[in-house]
PDB file of C-alpha atoms in Angstrom:
ATOM      1  CA  UNK A   1       1.943 220.872  94.404  1.00  0.00           C
ATOM      2  CA  UNK A   2       3.472 221.626  96.759  1.00  0.00           C
ATOM      3  CA  UNK A   3       6.950 220.570  95.716  1.00  0.00           C
ATOM      4  CA  UNK A   4       9.818 220.284  98.185  1.00  0.00           C
ATOM      5  CA  UNK A   5      13.256 219.582  96.762  1.00  0.00           C
ATOM      6  CA  UNK A   6      16.591 219.157  98.539  1.00  0.00           C
ATOM      7  CA  UNK A   7      20.120 219.145  97.223  1.00  0.00           C
ATOM      8  CA  UNK A   8      23.025 218.489  99.564  1.00  0.00           C
ATOM      9  CA  UNK A   9      26.775 218.143  99.512  1.00  0.00           C
ATOM     10  CA  UNK A  10      26.578 215.469 102.226  1.00  0.00           C
ATOM     11  CA  UNK A  11      26.849 211.870 101.072  1.00  0.00           C
ATOM     12  CA  UNK A  12      23.676 210.080 102.143  1.00  0.00           C
ATOM     13  CA  UNK A  13      23.005 206.371 101.966  1.00  0.00           C
ATOM     14  CA  UNK A  14      19.915 205.319 100.033  1.00  0.00           C
ATOM     15  CA  UNK A  15      17.975 204.579 103.230  1.00  0.00           C
ATOM     16  CA  UNK A  16      18.794 208.065 104.573  1.00  0.00           C
ATOM     17  CA  UNK A  17      17.707 209.728 101.322  1.00  0.00           C
ATOM     18  CA  UNK A  18      14.464 207.772 101.355  1.00  0.00           C
ATOM     19  CA  UNK A  19      13.754 208.668 104.990  1.00  0.00           C
ATOM     20  CA  UNK A  20      14.539 212.350 104.437  1.00  0.00           C
ATOM     21  CA  UNK A  21      12.315 212.364 101.342  1.00  0.00           C
ATOM     22  CA  UNK A  22       9.476 210.720 103.272  1.00  0.00           C
ATOM     23  CA  UNK A  23       9.808 213.206 106.127  1.00  0.00           C
ATOM     24  CA  UNK A  24      10.015 216.219 103.793  1.00  0.00           C
ATOM     25  CA  UNK A  25       6.765 215.105 102.161  1.00  0.00           C
ATOM     26  CA  UNK A  26       5.025 214.828 105.527  1.00  0.00           C
ATOM     27  CA  UNK A  27       6.391 218.175 106.723  1.00  0.00           C
ATOM     28  CA  UNK A  28       5.289 219.980 103.556  1.00  0.00           C
ATOM     29  CA  UNK A  29       1.794 218.503 103.693  1.00  0.00           C
ATOM     30  CA  UNK A  30       1.327 219.266 107.375  1.00  0.00           C
ATOM     31  CA  UNK A  31       2.665 222.806 107.422  1.00  0.00           C
ATOM     32  CA  UNK A  32       1.442 224.043 104.026  1.00  0.00           C
ATOM     33  CA  UNK A  33      -1.922 222.441 104.759  1.00  0.00           C
ATOM     34  CA  UNK A  34      -2.316 220.421 101.582  1.00  0.00           C
ATOM     35  CA  UNK A  35      -3.004 216.676 101.317  1.00  0.00           C
ATOM     36  CA  UNK A  36       0.149 214.581 101.015  1.00  0.00           C
ATOM     37  CA  UNK A  37      -1.347 213.054  97.854  1.00  0.00           C
ATOM     38  CA  UNK A  38      -0.548 216.378  96.149  1.00  0.00           C
ATOM     39  CA  UNK A  39       3.006 216.721  97.504  1.00  0.00           C
ATOM     40  CA  UNK A  40       6.050 215.890  95.420  1.00  0.00           C
ATOM     41  CA  UNK A  41       9.265 215.499  97.425  1.00  0.00           C
ATOM     42  CA  UNK A  42      12.658 215.182  95.752  1.00  0.00           C
ATOM     43  CA  UNK A  43      16.030 214.370  97.291  1.00  0.00           C
ATOM     44  CA  UNK A  44      18.899 214.295  94.802  1.00  0.00           C
ATOM     45  CA  UNK A  45      20.619 210.941  94.490  1.00  0.00           C
ATOM     46  CA  UNK A  46      24.231 212.127  94.425  1.00  0.00           C
ATOM     47  CA  UNK A  47      25.966 214.675  96.603  1.00  0.00           C
ATOM     48  CA  UNK A  48      26.641 217.944  94.797  1.00  0.00           C
ATOM     49  CA  UNK A  49      29.308 220.546  95.423  1.00  0.00           C
ATOM     50  CA  UNK A  50      28.102 223.373  97.655  1.00  0.00           C
ATOM     51  CA  UNK A  51      30.249 226.190  98.997  1.00  0.00           C
ATOM     52  CA  UNK A  52      28.489 227.953 101.847  1.00  0.00           C
ATOM     53  CA  UNK A  53      30.072 231.065 103.305  1.00  0.00           C
ATOM     54  CA  UNK A  54      33.088 230.473 101.085  1.00  0.00           C
ATOM     55  CA  UNK A  55      33.829 227.052 102.551  1.00  0.00           C
ATOM     56  CA  UNK A  56      33.204 223.491 101.457  1.00  0.00           C
ATOM     57  CA  UNK A  57      31.508 220.999 103.750  1.00  0.00           C
ATOM     58  CA  UNK A  58      28.121 219.523 104.490  1.00  0.00           C
ATOM     59  CA  UNK A  59      25.410 221.940 103.384  1.00  0.00           C
ATOM     60  CA  UNK A  60      21.990 221.877 101.733  1.00  0.00           C
ATOM     61  CA  UNK A  61      19.614 223.899  99.614  1.00  0.00           C
ATOM     62  CA  UNK A  62      15.887 223.257  99.990  1.00  0.00           C
ATOM     63  CA  UNK A  63      13.273 224.715  97.686  1.00  0.00           C
ATOM     64  CA  UNK A  64       9.554 224.740  98.439  1.00  0.00           C
ATOM     65  CA  UNK A  65       7.087 225.650  95.683  1.00  0.00           C
ATOM     66  CA  UNK A  66       3.342 225.798  96.104  1.00  0.00           C
ATOM     67  CA  UNK A  67       0.190 227.235  94.629  1.00  0.00           C
ATOM     68  CA  UNK A  68      -0.793 229.337  97.614  1.00  0.00           C
ATOM     69  CA  UNK A  69      -0.256 228.432 101.232  1.00  0.00           C
ATOM     70  CA  UNK A  70       3.188 230.017 101.605  1.00  0.00           C
ATOM     71  CA  UNK A  71       2.885 232.809 104.144  1.00  0.00           C
ATOM     72  CA  UNK A  72       5.619 234.289 106.350  1.00  0.00           C
ATOM     73  CA  UNK A  73       4.376 232.142 109.264  1.00  0.00           C
ATOM     74  CA  UNK A  74       4.260 228.965 107.140  1.00  0.00           C
ATOM     75  CA  UNK A  75       7.704 229.667 105.679  1.00  0.00           C
ATOM     76  CA  UNK A  76       9.198 230.152 109.148  1.00  0.00           C
ATOM     77  CA  UNK A  77       7.637 226.886 110.350  1.00  0.00           C
ATOM     78  CA  UNK A  78       8.926 225.038 107.277  1.00  0.00           C
ATOM     79  CA  UNK A  79      12.421 226.450 107.797  1.00  0.00           C
ATOM     80  CA  UNK A  80      12.463 225.344 111.432  1.00  0.00           C
ATOM     81  CA  UNK A  81      11.201 221.807 110.765  1.00  0.00           C
ATOM     82  CA  UNK A  82      13.364 221.195 107.697  1.00  0.00           C
ATOM     83  CA  UNK A  83      16.508 222.442 109.448  1.00  0.00           C
ATOM     84  CA  UNK A  84      15.699 220.258 112.459  1.00  0.00           C
ATOM     85  CA  UNK A  85      15.257 217.214 110.206  1.00  0.00           C
ATOM     86  CA  UNK A  86      18.431 217.782 108.214  1.00  0.00           C
ATOM     87  CA  UNK A  87      20.365 218.581 111.389  1.00  0.00           C
ATOM     88  CA  UNK A  88      19.495 215.112 112.684  1.00  0.00           C
ATOM     89  CA  UNK A  89      21.113 213.753 109.508  1.00  0.00           C
ATOM     90  CA  UNK A  90      24.357 215.656 110.054  1.00  0.00           C
ATOM     91  CA  UNK A  91      23.759 218.793 107.991  1.00  0.00           C
ATOM     92  CA  UNK A  92      24.350 221.862 110.178  1.00  0.00           C
ATOM     93  CA  UNK A  93      21.284 224.152 110.107  1.00  0.00           C
ATOM     94  CA  UNK A  94      23.619 227.156 109.766  1.00  0.00           C
ATOM     95  CA  UNK A  95      24.676 225.686 106.398  1.00  0.00           C
ATOM     96  CA  UNK A  96      21.152 225.246 105.009  1.00  0.00           C
ATOM     97  CA  UNK A  97      19.468 227.758 102.719  1.00  0.00           C
ATOM     98  CA  UNK A  98      15.766 227.504 101.949  1.00  0.00           C
ATOM     99  CA  UNK A  99      13.780 229.199  99.209  1.00  0.00           C
ATOM    100  CA  UNK A 100       9.993 229.566  99.147  1.00  0.00           C
ATOM    101  CA  UNK A 101       8.211 230.183  95.840  1.00  0.00           C
ATOM    102  CA  UNK A 102       4.493 230.889  95.447  1.00  0.00           C
ATOM    103  CA  UNK A 103       3.520 229.751  91.940  1.00  0.00           C
ATOM    104  CA  UNK A 104       0.433 230.880  90.028  1.00  0.00           C
ATOM    105  CA  UNK A 105      -1.929 228.012  89.194  1.00  0.00           C
ATOM    106  CA  UNK A 106      -1.582 228.824  85.490  1.00  0.00           C
ATOM    107  CA  UNK A 107       2.166 228.236  85.798  1.00  0.00           C
ATOM    108  CA  UNK A 108       1.972 224.720  87.263  1.00  0.00           C
ATOM    109  CA  UNK A 109       1.194 221.717  85.101  1.00  0.00           C
ATOM    110  CA  UNK A 110       0.111 218.195  85.965  1.00  0.00           C
ATOM    111  CA  UNK A 111      -1.403 215.308  84.032  1.00  0.00           C
ATOM    112  CA  UNK A 112      -1.641 217.156  80.734  1.00  0.00           C
ATOM    113  CA  UNK A 113      -2.985 220.512  81.915  1.00  0.00           C
ATOM    114  CA  UNK A 114      -2.416 223.285  84.426  1.00  0.00           C
ATOM    115  CA  UNK A 115      -4.083 223.892  87.769  1.00  0.00           C
ATOM    116  CA  UNK A 116      -5.528 227.232  86.663  1.00  0.00           C
TER     117      UNK A 116
END
C-alpha cells in the first residue's frame, strides 16, 4: 500500500506504459507520504473500451487505494499530478476520472497476513 492503478482506452507502447507506471509509483509515494518500497503501481497492458461523457476516445480511470494518508488535500494533489502526467501522454485531463479509497489495515493483505 498504497496502490495506484490506471486503465486507459489509449493504445500505449510498452515503453510508455513502463514510464507511466514508474511515474505513478513516484507520484503516489511522494504525495501520499509513504516509502516507494510499499507502493504498487499497475498500468493495464491492453487498451480497454471507455466511454466518457457518452463518447469514445482517449480516456483513463485511475484508482488510488491506501491505508491512511488520503486526505482532501492529498487527493487534490494526486489528481493534479496524475492528470498532468497522463496529459503529457496524450490523454486529455478532462477525460480522466480518479477514485480515492481509504482502506482499513485489516482489509489489506500482504505476504500471508494483513496490515492490521
